[in-house]
Tab-separated table of C-alpha atoms in Angstrom:
chain	number	residue	atom	x	y	z
P	1	GLU	CA	224.848	41.389	148.643
P	2	LEU	CA	221.731	41.983	150.685
P	3	GLU	CA	223.035	39.778	153.322
P	4	ASP	CA	226.400	41.450	153.632
P	5	ILE	CA	224.556	44.660	153.821
P	6	GLU	CA	222.417	43.282	156.637
P	7	GLU	CA	225.409	41.858	158.504
P	8	ARG	CA	227.130	45.296	158.409
P	9	LEU	CA	224.112	47.036	159.740
P	10	ARG	CA	223.971	44.524	162.560
P	11	GLU	CA	227.521	45.192	163.384
P	12	GLU	CA	227.121	48.931	163.307
P	13	SER	CA	224.135	48.689	165.491
P	14	HIS	CA	225.938	46.451	167.941
P	15	GLU	CA	228.835	48.991	168.010
P	16	LEU	CA	226.419	51.913	168.620
P	17	VAL	CA	224.749	49.947	171.462
P	18	GLU	CA	228.095	49.287	173.110
P	19	MET	CA	229.005	52.940	172.596
P	20	VAL	CA	225.680	53.935	174.374
P	21	SER	CA	226.237	51.680	177.187
P	22	ARG	CA	229.888	52.882	177.525
P	23	LEU	CA	228.583	56.416	177.592
P	24	GLN	CA	226.052	55.754	180.027
P	25	ASP	CA	228.528	54.155	182.227
P	26	GLU	CA	230.918	57.183	182.056
P	27	ASN	CA	227.848	59.350	182.718
P	28	ARG	CA	227.170	57.507	185.900
P	29	LYS	CA	230.802	57.662	186.738
P	30	LEU	CA	230.914	61.553	186.349
P	31	SER	CA	227.576	61.958	188.136
P	32	SER	CA	229.033	59.913	191.069
P	33	SER	CA	232.367	61.716	190.864
P	34	LEU	CA	230.468	65.093	190.726
P	35	ALA	CA	228.446	64.299	193.652
P	36	LYS	CA	231.512	63.269	195.640
P	37	THR	CA	233.303	66.560	194.623
P	38	GLU	CA	230.437	68.614	195.722
P	39	GLY	CA	230.231	66.706	198.975
P	40	ASN	CA	234.037	67.303	199.628
P	41	HIS	CA	233.459	70.984	198.760
P	42	ILE	CA	230.786	71.242	201.196
P	43	HIS	CA	232.896	69.533	204.051
P	44	SER	CA	236.078	71.524	203.188
P	45	ASN	CA	234.226	74.885	203.895
P	46	GLY	CA	235.126	76.696	200.879
P	47	ALA	CA	238.660	75.546	199.916
P	48	THR	CA	239.560	76.654	196.430
P	49	PRO	CA	236.251	77.632	194.939
P	50	GLU	CA	237.392	78.717	191.710
P	51	ILE	CA	239.102	75.577	190.900
P	52	ASP	CA	235.968	73.667	191.933
P	53	LEU	CA	233.821	75.790	189.592
P	54	LYS	CA	235.813	75.258	186.828
P	55	VAL	CA	235.987	71.401	187.417
P	56	VAL	CA	232.200	71.563	187.799
P	57	THR	CA	231.566	73.547	184.576
P	58	ARG	CA	233.916	71.262	182.763
P	59	LEU	CA	232.182	68.175	184.001
P	60	GLN	CA	228.790	69.778	182.890
P	61	GLU	CA	230.126	70.484	179.384
P	62	VAL	CA	231.332	66.921	179.151
P	63	ILE	CA	228.161	65.519	180.367
P	64	GLU	CA	226.195	67.808	177.844
P	65	ALA	CA	228.371	66.772	174.995
P	66	GLN	CA	227.958	63.217	176.060
P	67	ARG	CA	224.324	63.663	176.192
P	68	GLU	CA	224.329	65.118	172.742
P	69	GLN	CA	226.393	62.471	171.488
P	70	LEU	CA	224.134	60.030	173.129
P	71	HIS	CA	220.911	61.559	171.464
P	72	LYS	CA	222.846	61.535	168.065
P	73	THR	CA	223.834	57.774	168.635
P	74	GLU	CA	220.197	56.973	169.612
P	75	ASN	CA	218.904	58.606	166.512
P	76	GLU	CA	221.492	57.000	164.362
P	77	CYS	CA	220.412	53.640	166.053
P	78	HIS	CA	216.736	54.453	165.338
P	79	LEU	CA	217.555	55.225	161.650
P	80	LYS	CA	219.787	52.127	161.249
P	81	ALA	CA	217.007	50.090	162.940
P	82	THR	CA	214.549	51.756	160.260
P	83	GLU	CA	216.792	51.082	157.461
P	84	LEU	CA	217.454	47.523	158.805
P	85	ASP	CA	213.620	46.945	158.930
P	86	ASN	CA	213.345	48.185	155.364
P	87	LEU	CA	216.395	46.041	154.217
P	88	LYS	CA	214.649	43.032	156.108
P	89	SER	CA	211.210	43.670	154.327
P	90	GLN	CA	213.211	43.917	150.848
P	91	LEU	CA	215.196	40.820	151.712
P	92	GLU	CA	211.806	39.030	152.517
P	93	LYS	CA	210.503	40.135	149.255
P	94	VAL	CA	213.683	39.153	147.456
P	95	ASN	CA	213.542	35.843	149.124
P	96	HIS	CA	209.793	35.432	147.963
P	97	VAL	CA	210.689	36.441	144.558
P	98	ASN	CA	213.569	34.121	144.743
P	99	ARG	CA	211.528	31.151	145.997
P	100	GLU	CA	208.959	31.903	143.122
P	101	LEU	CA	211.529	32.056	140.591
P	102	ARG	CA	213.100	28.673	141.904
P	103	ARG	CA	209.580	27.174	141.849
P	104	ARG	CA	209.122	28.293	138.247
P	105	GLN	CA	212.562	27.233	137.486
P	106	ARG	CA	211.579	23.704	138.693
P	107	THR	CA	208.382	23.786	136.728
P	108	ASN	CA	210.241	24.830	133.681
P	109	ALA	CA	212.814	22.131	134.185
P	110	THR	CA	209.962	19.553	134.510
P	111	GLN	CA	208.278	20.888	131.387
P	112	MET	CA	211.582	21.005	129.485
P	113	ARG	CA	212.103	17.339	130.421
P	114	SER	CA	208.644	16.367	129.366
P	115	LEU	CA	209.179	18.228	126.117
P	116	ILE	CA	212.511	16.541	125.482
P	117	ASP	CA	210.829	13.021	126.104
P	118	GLU	CA	207.903	14.118	123.750
P	119	ARG	CA	210.397	15.220	121.193
P	120	ALA	CA	212.299	11.961	121.316
P	121	GLU	CA	209.018	10.062	121.009
P	122	LEU	CA	208.113	12.256	117.930
P	123	GLN	CA	211.550	11.694	116.495
P	124	ALA	CA	211.153	7.935	116.863
P	125	ALA	CA	207.541	8.099	115.471
P	126	LEU	CA	208.774	10.124	112.581
P	127	GLN	CA	211.658	7.503	111.947
P	128	GLU	CA	209.048	4.970	111.915
P	129	GLU	CA	206.879	6.761	109.491
P	130	THR	CA	209.844	7.471	107.287
P	131	ARG	CA	210.676	3.886	107.237
P	132	ALA	CA	207.058	2.910	106.398
P	133	VAL	CA	207.017	5.534	103.553
P	134	THR	CA	210.262	4.070	102.277
P	135	ILE	CA	208.910	0.514	102.355
P	136	LEU	CA	205.631	1.651	100.544
P	137	ARG	CA	207.634	3.560	97.943
P	138	GLN	CA	209.671	0.458	97.192
P	139	ARG	CA	206.499	-1.442	97.002
P	140	LEU	CA	204.814	0.965	94.726
P	141	GLY	CA	207.929	0.931	92.544
P	142	LEU	CA	207.827	-2.904	92.422
P	143	ALA	CA	204.043	-2.718	91.657
P	144	GLN	CA	204.563	-0.094	88.969
P	145	LYS	CA	207.349	-2.288	87.522
P	146	GLU	CA	205.024	-5.308	87.486
P	147	ASN	CA	202.383	-3.219	85.814
P	148	GLU	CA	204.643	-2.192	83.116
P	149	ASP	CA	205.619	-5.936	82.517
P	150	LEU	CA	202.059	-6.983	82.420
P	151	ALA	CA	201.199	-4.076	80.116
P	152	SER	CA	204.127	-5.206	77.809
P	153	SER	CA	203.280	-8.649	78.008
P	154	SER	CA	199.821	-7.935	77.178
P	155	THR	CA	200.762	-5.948	74.103
P	156	ASP	CA	203.195	-8.614	73.057
P	157	SER	CA	200.555	-11.388	73.409
P	158	LEU	CA	198.312	-12.808	70.685
P	159	ASP	CA	195.441	-10.756	69.663
P	160	LEU	CA	192.390	-12.385	70.664
P	161	THR	CA	189.929	-10.118	69.126
P	162	ASN	CA	186.893	-12.027	67.714
P	163	LYS	CA	188.566	-15.359	68.901
P	164	LEU	CA	186.836	-18.089	70.700
P	165	VAL	CA	188.654	-19.152	73.809
P	166	PHE	CA	187.727	-22.462	75.946
P	167	ASP	CA	189.095	-24.550	78.416
P	168	ARG	CA	190.671	-27.891	77.313
P	169	ASP	CA	189.506	-29.651	80.275
P	170	ASP	CA	185.932	-28.608	79.621
P	171	PRO	CA	184.012	-31.831	78.421
P	172	ASN	CA	181.486	-29.716	76.651
P	173	ARG	CA	184.128	-27.900	74.541
P	174	PRO	CA	183.728	-27.879	70.689
P	175	ARG	CA	186.025	-30.556	69.122
P	176	PHE	CA	185.325	-30.079	65.333
P	177	THR	CA	185.298	-27.089	63.130
P	178	MET	CA	182.460	-26.319	60.927
P	179	THR	CA	184.127	-27.679	57.812
P	180	GLU	CA	184.833	-31.016	59.547
P	181	LEU	CA	181.202	-31.203	60.771
P	182	LYS	CA	179.993	-30.564	57.360
P	183	GLU	CA	182.323	-33.231	55.912
P	184	ILE	CA	181.162	-35.745	58.543
P	185	LEU	CA	177.506	-34.948	58.057
P	186	TYR	CA	177.909	-35.299	54.325
P	187	GLU	CA	179.856	-38.705	54.650
P	188	ARG	CA	177.035	-39.706	57.110
P	189	ASN	CA	174.358	-38.856	54.503
P	190	GLU	CA	176.303	-40.752	51.916
P	191	LEU	CA	176.525	-43.809	53.988
P	192	LYS	CA	172.865	-43.610	54.907
P	193	ALA	CA	171.983	-43.445	51.250
P	194	ARG	CA	174.128	-46.547	50.502
P	195	VAL	CA	172.857	-48.314	53.181
P	196	SER	CA	169.179	-47.595	52.135
P	197	ASP	CA	170.179	-48.782	48.513
P	198	LEU	CA	171.744	-51.960	50.075
P	199	GLU	CA	168.611	-52.519	52.204
P	200	ASP	CA	166.411	-52.049	49.283
P	201	GLU	CA	168.628	-54.509	47.223
P	202	LEU	CA	168.538	-57.113	49.842
P	203	GLU	CA	164.910	-56.694	50.401
P	204	MET	CA	164.407	-57.883	46.928
P	205	TYR	CA	166.298	-61.061	47.706
P	206	ARG	CA	164.422	-61.818	51.030
P	207	PRO	CA	161.256	-64.064	51.454
P	208	LYS	CA	158.178	-62.398	51.588
P	209	ASP	CA	157.668	-63.362	55.403
P	210	GLU	CA	161.034	-62.019	56.271
P	211	ARG	CA	160.525	-58.852	54.491
P	212	GLN	CA	157.259	-58.364	56.378
P	213	ASP	CA	158.994	-58.933	59.805
P	214	ALA	CA	161.959	-56.705	58.712
P	215	ALA	CA	159.662	-53.981	57.766
P	216	ASP	CA	157.866	-54.243	61.111
P	217	ASP	CA	161.311	-54.002	62.964
P	218	ASP	CA	162.297	-51.094	60.914
P	219	ASP	CA	159.048	-49.286	61.720
P	220	ASP	CA	159.643	-49.924	65.487
P	221	ASP	CA	163.195	-48.603	65.228
P	222	ASP	CA	161.948	-45.669	63.451
P	223	ASP	CA	159.493	-44.954	66.276
P	224	GLU	CA	161.866	-45.273	69.043
P	225	GLU	CA	164.894	-43.544	67.506
P	226	PRO	CA	164.200	-40.364	65.426
P	227	PRO	CA	166.946	-39.358	63.007
P	228	VAL	CA	169.366	-36.854	64.597
P	229	GLN	CA	169.730	-33.513	62.452
P	230	GLY	CA	172.299	-30.680	62.877
P	231	PRO	CA	176.090	-30.657	63.916
P	232	MET	CA	176.924	-32.761	66.774
P	233	PRO	CA	180.279	-32.136	68.733
P	234	TYR	CA	180.286	-35.664	70.059
P	235	GLU	CA	180.103	-39.058	68.259
P	236	PRO	CA	176.507	-39.285	66.852
P	237	ASP	CA	174.103	-41.416	68.816
P	238	ASP	CA	172.834	-43.015	65.780
P	239	ALA	CA	175.919	-44.614	64.720
P	240	PRO	CA	175.557	-48.191	63.326
P	241	TRP	CA	177.385	-49.757	66.374
P	242	LYS	CA	175.300	-47.859	68.810
P	243	ARG	CA	171.730	-48.490	67.510
P	244	GLY	CA	169.599	-51.338	68.578
P	245	GLU	CA	168.968	-54.622	66.818
P	246	SER	CA	167.222	-53.620	63.670
P	247	GLY	CA	165.977	-55.965	61.098
P	248	ILE	CA	168.941	-55.250	58.745
P	249	ARG	CA	171.433	-56.037	61.378
P	250	LYS	CA	169.735	-59.299	62.166
P	251	PHE	CA	169.853	-59.900	58.414
P	252	PHE	CA	173.340	-59.190	58.098
P	253	ARG	CA	174.202	-61.386	61.295
P	254	ARG	CA	172.497	-64.306	59.720
P	255	LEU	CA	173.989	-63.724	56.357
P	256	PHE	CA	177.819	-63.541	57.590
P	257	GLY	CA	177.078	-66.205	60.306
P	258	ASP	CA	177.508	-63.759	63.265
P	259	ASP	CA	176.499	-65.410	66.615
P	260	GLU	CA	174.422	-64.061	69.528
P	261	THR	CA	177.558	-62.782	71.433
P	262	GLY	CA	178.693	-60.425	68.568
P	263	SER	CA	181.642	-62.475	67.346
P	264	GLY	CA	182.795	-62.378	63.715
P	265	THR	CA	182.929	-59.435	61.349
P	266	SER	CA	181.223	-56.273	62.589
P	267	PRO	CA	178.391	-54.998	60.519
P	268	LYS	CA	180.095	-51.859	60.040
P	269	ARG	CA	183.124	-53.550	58.227
P	270	ASN	CA	180.596	-55.766	56.198
P	271	LEU	CA	178.823	-52.703	55.019
P	272	LEU	CA	181.905	-50.953	54.091
P	273	GLY	CA	182.965	-54.201	52.217
P	274	LEU	CA	179.580	-54.374	50.353
P	275	GLY	CA	179.974	-50.700	49.401
P	276	ARG	CA	183.123	-51.172	47.696
P	277	PRO	CA	182.966	-51.468	43.962
């Protein structure tokens, strides 16, 4: 709109300038014609003076009117020029504001694009976080279910209060109960008593020299292997088949014809046979 107004003002100014030029040309023409008329009047020696005065008066009026019109036109041109300058300054201001607005628009567009990109990144991150939270919730649900299963299985399991738990592969685990150990020790003591009775009975049938040697051997065996007392989880070390060669064992070997290699009936089996009624 401002450009259209400026264009119209330029056209009007151009028309006014042309009008001024045209009036100036007419003024020059009238001045030259007036000068010629006055010259002819001087040379004609007073012919038709009234007609010449009328023409001159009319020409002067026309000239004055043209001068006034010229002044008006010049004033209008100055006003139009001033208005044009004002419009130019306003147009420059508007152009400056327009350039500033365009610059701001470009800046805002850049910021908007960056905000859109940031929003897209945030949405992607939010989706990832949502997916991670969903996975964690699923894992939490599985963990809670496993915990409930373990709790239910623990309640359904055996009550191990005041119970002894041991590893089956442990070589030092207990293998007998107290009752069994008591029975074993009781049988062991009975067997020892019967063996002692048999030794005393056999001692009565042995020669004096052999009895003295057997007594010495028994003393040596008693010094070397003290009796074991208390419950033993393993096989007792003082079992008859694990003891050293005592005098009684030598006596039974000679009595039942056992050789040096240990062939024949074992002393344990012979003792059991002797102990039978």
